[in-house]
């Protein structure tokens, strides 16, 4: 009988996974009042066949709540809400980590609680618009440039949120340094035009990211800490810049020194974004010795090939998990994948297009 790498148990940090399939983080906007709920627990329960689930982007701070109805993990009510999800996923034999996503300048005041601020490394406004439940689509605003004190405070918020994640029952955290949110905003010389120790050179632009990763790893354990990166990604108005290769070469080497559990490399070319060059993937694979997760447009066959080639250790699937809650079982049994995917319901508020996709019927 043929053995597939996809279905072979693997390790993430010190945790045993039942297979090599990761459910990628996907914003779904069902956290009413920014509090995780029963509906979200059901959604993740349905998909707990994955070896590892990475949750939707979850804010470590009231200042990071950029989108309507995204969850946080910075207060007691949110921690209690997340316990519903982690307990049911663990009961089903799955493992789950929370993605900590501070949205930075990708935000709008109408989505924010009172007394909060939209922060970024520099006062550089992102092109594009943000959905608000109050007034529909609104242009992004000019963010507040973070002072060094703001940077220090944001770092403590990441630490506190990571500790809260463990209280909520998560197996670890993934720091979102991709897709144009706060951490990546520091990496890019387009969004980061600072002239102090956090701007200018590659080393300075990587400084905040490295400090946050190091602080979180120290607080909860390096074996429970991962990071997501999107070199060459253009999401959230992140144009390309000449030093991309050198930036991610340096950053991946520094992350390797911290001995964290994983780097999660996302390539959105399947959805029309520029492709992440194979050379960059191989460079990061060479520089980083622990688990590499790759994500972006994989089929069962291409995922198996990537695992067998050694390019990656785990493969993440995003959209296929939306309309195929039993994705792993479909892969294992060679059942066809559902093609019924309602994109209009990706970010709505109820169960439609969320927990109502059926499992395969023989």
Short mmCIF file of C-alpha atoms in Angstrom, two decimals:
data_model
loop_
_atom_site.label_atom_id
_atom_site.label_comp_id
_atom_site.label_asym_id
_atom_site.label_seq_id
_atom_site.Cartn_x
_atom_site.Cartn_y
_atom_site.Cartn_z
CA UNK A 1 0.00 0.00 0.00
CA UNK A 2 1.36 3.41 -1.01
CA UNK A 3 2.31 5.72 1.84
CA UNK A 4 1.60 9.42 1.47
CA UNK A 5 3.63 12.08 3.28
CA UNK A 6 0.43 14.12 3.60
CA UNK A 7 -1.07 11.58 5.97
CA UNK A 8 2.12 10.81 7.89
CA UNK A 9 2.20 12.02 11.51
CA UNK A 10 4.62 14.91 12.03
CA UNK A 11 5.82 17.15 14.83
CA UNK A 12 5.23 20.85 15.32
CA UNK A 13 7.61 22.04 18.00
CA UNK A 14 7.28 19.31 20.61
CA UNK A 15 3.67 18.53 19.67
CA UNK A 16 2.63 15.43 17.72
CA UNK A 17 0.39 16.06 14.70
CA UNK A 18 -1.77 13.31 13.20
CA UNK A 19 -0.90 14.34 9.62
CA UNK A 20 1.04 16.91 7.59
CA UNK A 21 -2.02 18.96 6.62
CA UNK A 22 -2.45 22.45 8.09
CA UNK A 23 -5.64 24.49 7.98
CA UNK A 24 -4.42 27.95 7.01
CA UNK A 25 -5.57 31.08 8.85
CA UNK A 26 -8.51 32.77 7.12
CA UNK A 27 -10.37 35.86 8.29
CA UNK A 28 -14.09 34.97 8.56
CA UNK A 29 -15.53 37.86 10.63
CA UNK A 30 -17.95 35.86 12.83
CA UNK A 31 -16.73 37.16 16.21
CA UNK A 32 -19.61 39.44 17.17
CA UNK A 33 -18.29 42.11 19.51
CA UNK A 34 -14.77 40.72 18.83
CA UNK A 35 -15.52 37.75 21.14
CA UNK A 36 -15.10 34.12 19.91
CA UNK A 37 -18.38 32.22 20.11
CA UNK A 38 -20.15 28.86 19.73
CA UNK A 39 -20.54 29.27 15.97
CA UNK A 40 -16.78 29.67 15.58
CA UNK A 41 -16.20 26.61 17.78
CA UNK A 42 -18.45 24.59 15.47
CA UNK A 43 -16.56 25.84 12.39
CA UNK A 44 -13.20 24.71 13.75
CA UNK A 45 -14.65 21.45 15.09
CA UNK A 46 -15.87 20.57 11.60
CA UNK A 47 -12.32 21.03 10.26
CA UNK A 48 -10.39 19.31 13.05
CA UNK A 49 -9.25 16.53 10.74
CA UNK A 50 -6.29 18.78 9.97
CA UNK A 51 -3.06 17.91 11.73
CA UNK A 52 -2.74 21.54 12.77
CA UNK A 53 -5.29 24.37 12.66
CA UNK A 54 -4.07 27.96 12.57
CA UNK A 55 -6.92 30.26 13.52
CA UNK A 56 -8.06 33.35 11.73
CA UNK A 57 -6.12 36.51 12.53
CA UNK A 58 -6.79 37.40 16.16
CA UNK A 59 -5.85 40.76 17.58
CA UNK A 60 -3.40 41.00 20.48
CA UNK A 61 -4.65 44.51 21.25
CA UNK A 62 -7.72 46.77 20.99
CA UNK A 63 -5.54 48.88 18.66
CA UNK A 64 -5.15 45.90 16.30
CA UNK A 65 -8.87 45.34 15.61
CA UNK A 66 -8.76 46.60 12.05
CA UNK A 67 -11.57 44.58 10.48
CA UNK A 68 -15.21 44.28 11.45
CA UNK A 69 -16.02 41.30 13.70
CA UNK A 70 -12.54 39.83 14.05
CA UNK A 71 -11.70 38.14 17.36
CA UNK A 72 -9.20 39.24 19.95
CA UNK A 73 -7.37 37.42 22.72
CA UNK A 74 -6.57 40.39 24.96
CA UNK A 75 -9.32 40.17 27.59
CA UNK A 76 -10.92 37.57 29.86
CA UNK A 77 -14.16 37.30 27.86
CA UNK A 78 -12.22 36.51 24.69
CA UNK A 79 -10.09 33.90 26.48
CA UNK A 80 -13.24 32.19 27.76
CA UNK A 81 -14.76 32.36 24.29
CA UNK A 82 -11.75 30.71 22.70
CA UNK A 83 -11.85 27.85 25.23
CA UNK A 84 -14.99 26.58 23.44
CA UNK A 85 -12.95 26.16 20.25
CA UNK A 86 -9.75 24.73 21.70
CA UNK A 87 -11.55 22.16 23.85
CA UNK A 88 -13.66 20.78 21.00
CA UNK A 89 -10.70 20.64 18.57
CA UNK A 90 -8.60 18.78 21.15
CA UNK A 91 -11.51 16.43 21.87
CA UNK A 92 -11.46 15.54 18.16
CA UNK A 93 -7.72 14.79 18.26
CA UNK A 94 -6.66 18.00 16.56
CA UNK A 95 -4.08 20.64 17.46
CA UNK A 96 -4.74 24.36 17.19
CA UNK A 97 -2.65 27.52 17.45
CA UNK A 98 -3.86 31.12 17.34
CA UNK A 99 -2.60 33.59 14.78
CA UNK A 100 -1.84 36.91 16.46
CA UNK A 101 -2.64 39.65 13.92
CA UNK A 102 -2.25 43.31 14.75
CA UNK A 103 -3.71 44.97 11.65
CA UNK A 104 -1.63 48.16 11.95
CA UNK A 105 -2.61 50.73 9.32
CA UNK A 106 -5.04 48.29 7.65
CA UNK A 107 -7.91 49.53 9.74
CA UNK A 108 -10.62 52.14 10.07
CA UNK A 109 -11.88 54.12 13.10
CA UNK A 110 -15.42 52.79 12.57
CA UNK A 111 -14.15 49.26 13.29
CA UNK A 112 -12.29 50.31 16.43
CA UNK A 113 -13.38 50.57 20.07
CA UNK A 114 -13.36 53.97 21.75
CA UNK A 115 -10.00 55.17 22.99
CA UNK A 116 -7.96 53.20 20.47
CA UNK A 117 -5.44 54.35 17.86
CA UNK A 118 -4.52 53.16 14.38
CA UNK A 119 -0.77 52.62 14.57
CA UNK A 120 1.94 52.01 11.98
CA UNK A 121 5.70 52.47 11.80
CA UNK A 122 5.20 55.68 9.78
CA UNK A 123 2.44 58.05 8.71
CA UNK A 124 2.06 56.35 5.33
CA UNK A 125 -1.54 55.83 4.28
CA UNK A 126 -2.41 52.54 2.56
CA UNK A 127 -4.17 52.71 -0.79
CA UNK A 128 -7.57 51.02 -0.85
CA UNK A 129 -10.64 50.68 1.33
CA UNK A 130 -11.86 48.87 4.42
CA UNK A 131 -15.35 47.46 5.05
CA UNK A 132 -17.18 48.92 8.04
CA UNK A 133 -20.52 47.61 9.29
CA UNK A 134 -21.55 51.19 10.10
CA UNK A 135 -20.94 52.88 6.73
CA UNK A 136 -19.84 50.24 4.23
CA UNK A 137 -16.55 50.70 2.38
CA UNK A 138 -14.35 53.53 3.64
CA UNK A 139 -10.93 54.76 2.54
CA UNK A 140 -8.00 53.88 4.78
CA UNK A 141 -6.83 56.72 7.00
CA UNK A 142 -3.38 58.09 7.73
CA UNK A 143 -2.09 56.05 10.67
CA UNK A 144 -0.35 57.36 13.77
CA UNK A 145 3.42 56.94 13.65
CA UNK A 146 4.43 54.80 16.62
CA UNK A 147 6.73 56.35 19.19
CA UNK A 148 9.38 54.14 20.76
CA UNK A 149 7.07 53.95 23.78
CA UNK A 150 4.21 52.77 21.51
CA UNK A 151 6.52 50.11 20.08
CA UNK A 152 7.45 48.90 23.55
CA UNK A 153 3.78 48.82 24.55
CA UNK A 154 2.79 46.87 21.43
CA UNK A 155 5.49 44.33 22.24
CA UNK A 156 4.04 43.83 25.74
CA UNK A 157 0.60 43.36 24.16
CA UNK A 158 1.92 40.54 21.97
CA UNK A 159 3.46 38.89 25.04
CA UNK A 160 0.25 39.19 27.06
CA UNK A 161 -1.88 37.89 24.16
CA UNK A 162 0.43 34.89 23.70
CA UNK A 163 0.14 34.07 27.40
CA UNK A 164 -3.65 34.48 27.16
CA UNK A 165 -3.63 32.05 24.23
CA UNK A 166 -2.16 29.33 26.43
CA UNK A 167 -4.76 30.10 29.13
CA UNK A 168 -7.39 29.65 26.40
CA UNK A 169 -6.04 26.18 25.62
CA UNK A 170 -4.14 26.86 22.41
CA UNK A 171 -1.11 24.72 21.61
CA UNK A 172 0.88 27.78 20.59
CA UNK A 173 0.81 30.98 18.53
CA UNK A 174 1.70 32.20 15.06
CA UNK A 175 2.78 35.82 14.74
CA UNK A 176 1.34 37.37 11.58
CA UNK A 177 4.19 39.20 9.83
CA UNK A 178 2.62 38.93 6.37
CA UNK A 179 -0.11 40.45 4.19
CA UNK A 180 0.65 44.06 5.02
CA UNK A 181 -0.22 44.10 8.72
CA UNK A 182 1.76 45.77 11.51
CA UNK A 183 4.78 43.46 11.66
CA UNK A 184 5.28 43.44 7.89
CA UNK A 185 4.75 47.20 7.79
CA UNK A 186 8.00 47.49 9.76
CA UNK A 187 9.84 45.21 7.29
CA UNK A 188 9.10 47.25 4.17
CA UNK A 189 10.94 50.51 3.33
CA UNK A 190 7.73 51.63 1.58
CA UNK A 191 5.56 51.59 4.72
CA UNK A 192 8.47 52.16 7.14
CA UNK A 193 10.26 55.46 6.46
CA UNK A 194 11.51 55.91 10.02
CA UNK A 195 14.94 57.38 10.66
CA UNK A 196 15.49 55.92 14.14
CA UNK A 197 16.66 52.47 15.26
CA UNK A 198 13.53 50.86 13.76
CA UNK A 199 13.94 52.21 10.22
CA UNK A 200 16.42 52.60 7.41
CA UNK A 201 18.69 49.55 7.14
CA UNK A 202 17.46 45.98 6.73
CA UNK A 203 18.62 45.20 10.26
CA UNK A 204 16.69 48.16 11.69
CA UNK A 205 13.52 47.36 9.74
CA UNK A 206 13.62 43.77 11.00
CA UNK A 207 14.31 44.84 14.58
CA UNK A 208 10.70 45.11 15.83
CA UNK A 209 9.69 41.77 14.30
CA UNK A 210 12.70 40.01 15.82
CA UNK A 211 12.10 41.65 19.21
CA UNK A 212 8.44 40.56 19.24
CA UNK A 213 9.29 36.99 18.22
CA UNK A 214 12.05 36.76 20.83
CA UNK A 215 9.81 38.18 23.57
CA UNK A 216 6.90 35.86 22.79
CA UNK A 217 9.21 32.85 22.53
CA UNK A 218 10.69 33.66 25.91
CA UNK A 219 7.23 34.11 27.47
CA UNK A 220 5.51 30.94 26.21
CA UNK A 221 8.35 28.79 24.86
CA UNK A 222 10.15 28.87 21.51
CA UNK A 223 8.65 25.46 20.68
CA UNK A 224 5.17 27.07 20.81
CA UNK A 225 6.02 30.11 18.68
CA UNK A 226 5.82 30.47 14.90
CA UNK A 227 5.64 33.28 12.35
CA UNK A 228 3.97 33.86 8.99
CA UNK A 229 5.83 35.67 6.20
CA UNK A 230 4.80 36.77 2.68
CA UNK A 231 7.87 37.88 0.70
CA UNK A 232 6.82 39.29 -2.68
CA UNK A 233 3.23 39.56 -1.41
CA UNK A 234 1.34 42.72 -2.37
CA UNK A 235 -1.72 42.40 -0.12
CA UNK A 236 -2.76 45.56 1.75
CA UNK A 237 -0.76 47.88 -0.50
CA UNK A 238 2.72 46.41 -0.01
CA UNK A 239 4.64 47.21 -3.23
CA UNK A 240 7.82 45.37 -4.12
CA UNK A 241 11.16 46.92 -3.19
CA UNK A 242 14.73 46.13 -4.30
CA UNK A 243 15.86 44.69 -0.94
CA UNK A 244 13.15 41.99 -0.64
CA UNK A 245 15.53 39.05 -1.10
CA UNK A 246 18.15 40.48 1.26
CA UNK A 247 15.49 41.34 3.87
CA UNK A 248 14.09 37.82 4.05
CA UNK A 249 17.55 36.27 3.87
CA UNK A 250 18.58 38.25 6.97
CA UNK A 251 15.24 37.77 8.75
CA UNK A 252 15.10 33.99 8.24
CA UNK A 253 18.64 33.63 9.57
CA UNK A 254 17.76 35.65 12.67
CA UNK A 255 14.57 33.62 13.20
CA UNK A 256 16.64 30.44 12.96
CA UNK A 257 18.87 31.73 15.78
CA UNK A 258 15.75 32.09 17.94
CA UNK A 259 14.99 28.38 17.32
CA UNK A 260 11.22 28.95 17.04
CA UNK A 261 8.82 26.22 15.95
CA UNK A 262 8.01 27.36 12.41
CA UNK A 263 8.09 29.78 9.56
CA UNK A 264 4.87 29.78 7.55
CA UNK A 265 5.54 30.99 4.01
CA UNK A 266 2.52 32.13 2.03
CA UNK A 267 2.33 32.48 -1.76
CA UNK A 268 -0.88 34.10 -3.04
CA UNK A 269 -0.10 33.67 -6.74
CA UNK A 270 -2.99 31.20 -7.09
CA UNK A 271 -5.30 34.15 -6.35
CA UNK A 272 -3.61 36.48 -8.85
CA UNK A 273 -0.79 37.94 -6.73
CA UNK A 274 2.84 37.80 -7.85
CA UNK A 275 4.50 34.42 -7.36
CA UNK A 276 7.03 33.96 -4.59
CA UNK A 277 10.18 32.91 -6.49
CA UNK A 278 11.30 29.34 -5.85
CA UNK A 279 14.76 30.71 -5.03
CA UNK A 280 13.37 32.60 -2.03
CA UNK A 281 11.52 29.51 -0.79
CA UNK A 282 14.72 27.48 -1.10
CA UNK A 283 16.74 30.24 0.61
CA UNK A 284 14.41 30.31 3.62
CA UNK A 285 14.33 26.50 3.67
CA UNK A 286 18.16 26.57 3.77
CA UNK A 287 18.39 29.27 6.43
CA UNK A 288 15.71 27.94 8.80
CA UNK A 289 16.25 24.51 10.34
CA UNK A 290 12.93 23.93 12.12
CA UNK A 291 9.50 23.37 10.59
CA UNK A 292 8.67 25.15 7.35
CA UNK A 293 4.99 25.41 6.42
CA UNK A 294 4.15 26.49 2.87
CA UNK A 295 0.76 27.69 1.71
CA UNK A 296 -0.82 28.80 -1.53
CA UNK A 297 -2.87 27.07 -4.20
CA UNK A 298 -1.85 23.51 -3.36
CA UNK A 299 -3.67 20.45 -4.64
CA UNK A 300 -3.33 17.06 -2.98
CA UNK A 301 -0.80 16.08 -5.66
CA UNK A 302 1.32 19.25 -5.57
CA UNK A 303 1.33 19.18 -1.76
CA UNK A 304 2.56 15.59 -1.76
CA UNK A 305 5.27 16.51 -4.25
CA UNK A 306 6.42 19.49 -2.13
CA UNK A 307 6.64 17.29 0.97
CA UNK A 308 8.52 14.52 -0.81
CA UNK A 309 11.00 16.98 -2.33
CA UNK A 310 11.92 18.32 1.11
CA UNK A 311 10.96 21.89 0.17
CA UNK A 312 8.46 21.96 3.05
CA UNK A 313 7.59 20.03 6.21
CA UNK A 314 3.87 20.81 6.41
CA UNK A 315 1.43 22.07 3.77
CA UNK A 316 -1.35 24.54 4.54
CA UNK A 317 -4.66 24.66 2.70
CA UNK A 318 -6.93 27.70 2.90
CA UNK A 319 -9.98 28.01 0.67
CA UNK A 320 -10.43 24.25 0.12
CA UNK A 321 -11.17 23.98 3.85
CA UNK A 322 -14.02 26.50 3.58
CA UNK A 323 -16.33 24.39 1.44
CA UNK A 324 -14.76 21.02 2.31
CA UNK A 325 -14.90 20.75 6.12
CA UNK A 326 -13.88 17.08 5.70
CA UNK A 327 -10.96 17.98 3.40
CA UNK A 328 -8.53 15.50 4.96
CA UNK A 329 -10.99 12.64 4.65
CA UNK A 330 -11.70 13.57 1.02
CA UNK A 331 -7.98 13.51 0.29
CA UNK A 332 -7.51 10.17 2.05
CA UNK A 333 -10.38 8.51 0.17
CA UNK A 334 -9.85 10.22 -3.19
CA UNK A 335 -13.31 11.72 -2.95
CA UNK A 336 -13.97 14.74 -5.19
CA UNK A 337 -13.70 18.18 -3.63
CA UNK A 338 -16.76 20.39 -3.51
CA UNK A 339 -16.77 23.18 -6.08
CA UNK A 340 -19.63 25.00 -4.34
CA UNK A 341 -17.88 28.01 -2.83
CA UNK A 342 -19.90 31.14 -2.06
CA UNK A 343 -17.37 33.97 -1.89
CA UNK A 344 -20.10 36.52 -1.13
CA UNK A 345 -20.47 34.88 2.30
CA UNK A 346 -16.78 34.79 3.27
CA UNK A 347 -17.06 37.74 5.69
CA UNK A 348 -20.71 37.85 6.68
CA UNK A 349 -21.95 37.45 10.25
CA UNK A 350 -23.91 34.18 10.46
CA UNK A 351 -23.70 30.45 9.73
CA UNK A 352 -24.46 30.75 6.00
CA UNK A 353 -21.36 30.03 3.97
CA UNK A 354 -19.56 29.19 7.21
CA UNK A 355 -20.77 26.07 9.01
CA UNK A 356 -23.39 24.89 6.50
CA UNK A 357 -21.08 23.29 3.91
CA UNK A 358 -21.82 19.53 3.88
CA UNK A 359 -19.41 16.62 4.27
CA UNK A 360 -19.06 14.15 1.41
CA UNK A 361 -21.92 11.70 1.00
CA UNK A 362 -21.02 8.28 -0.40
#
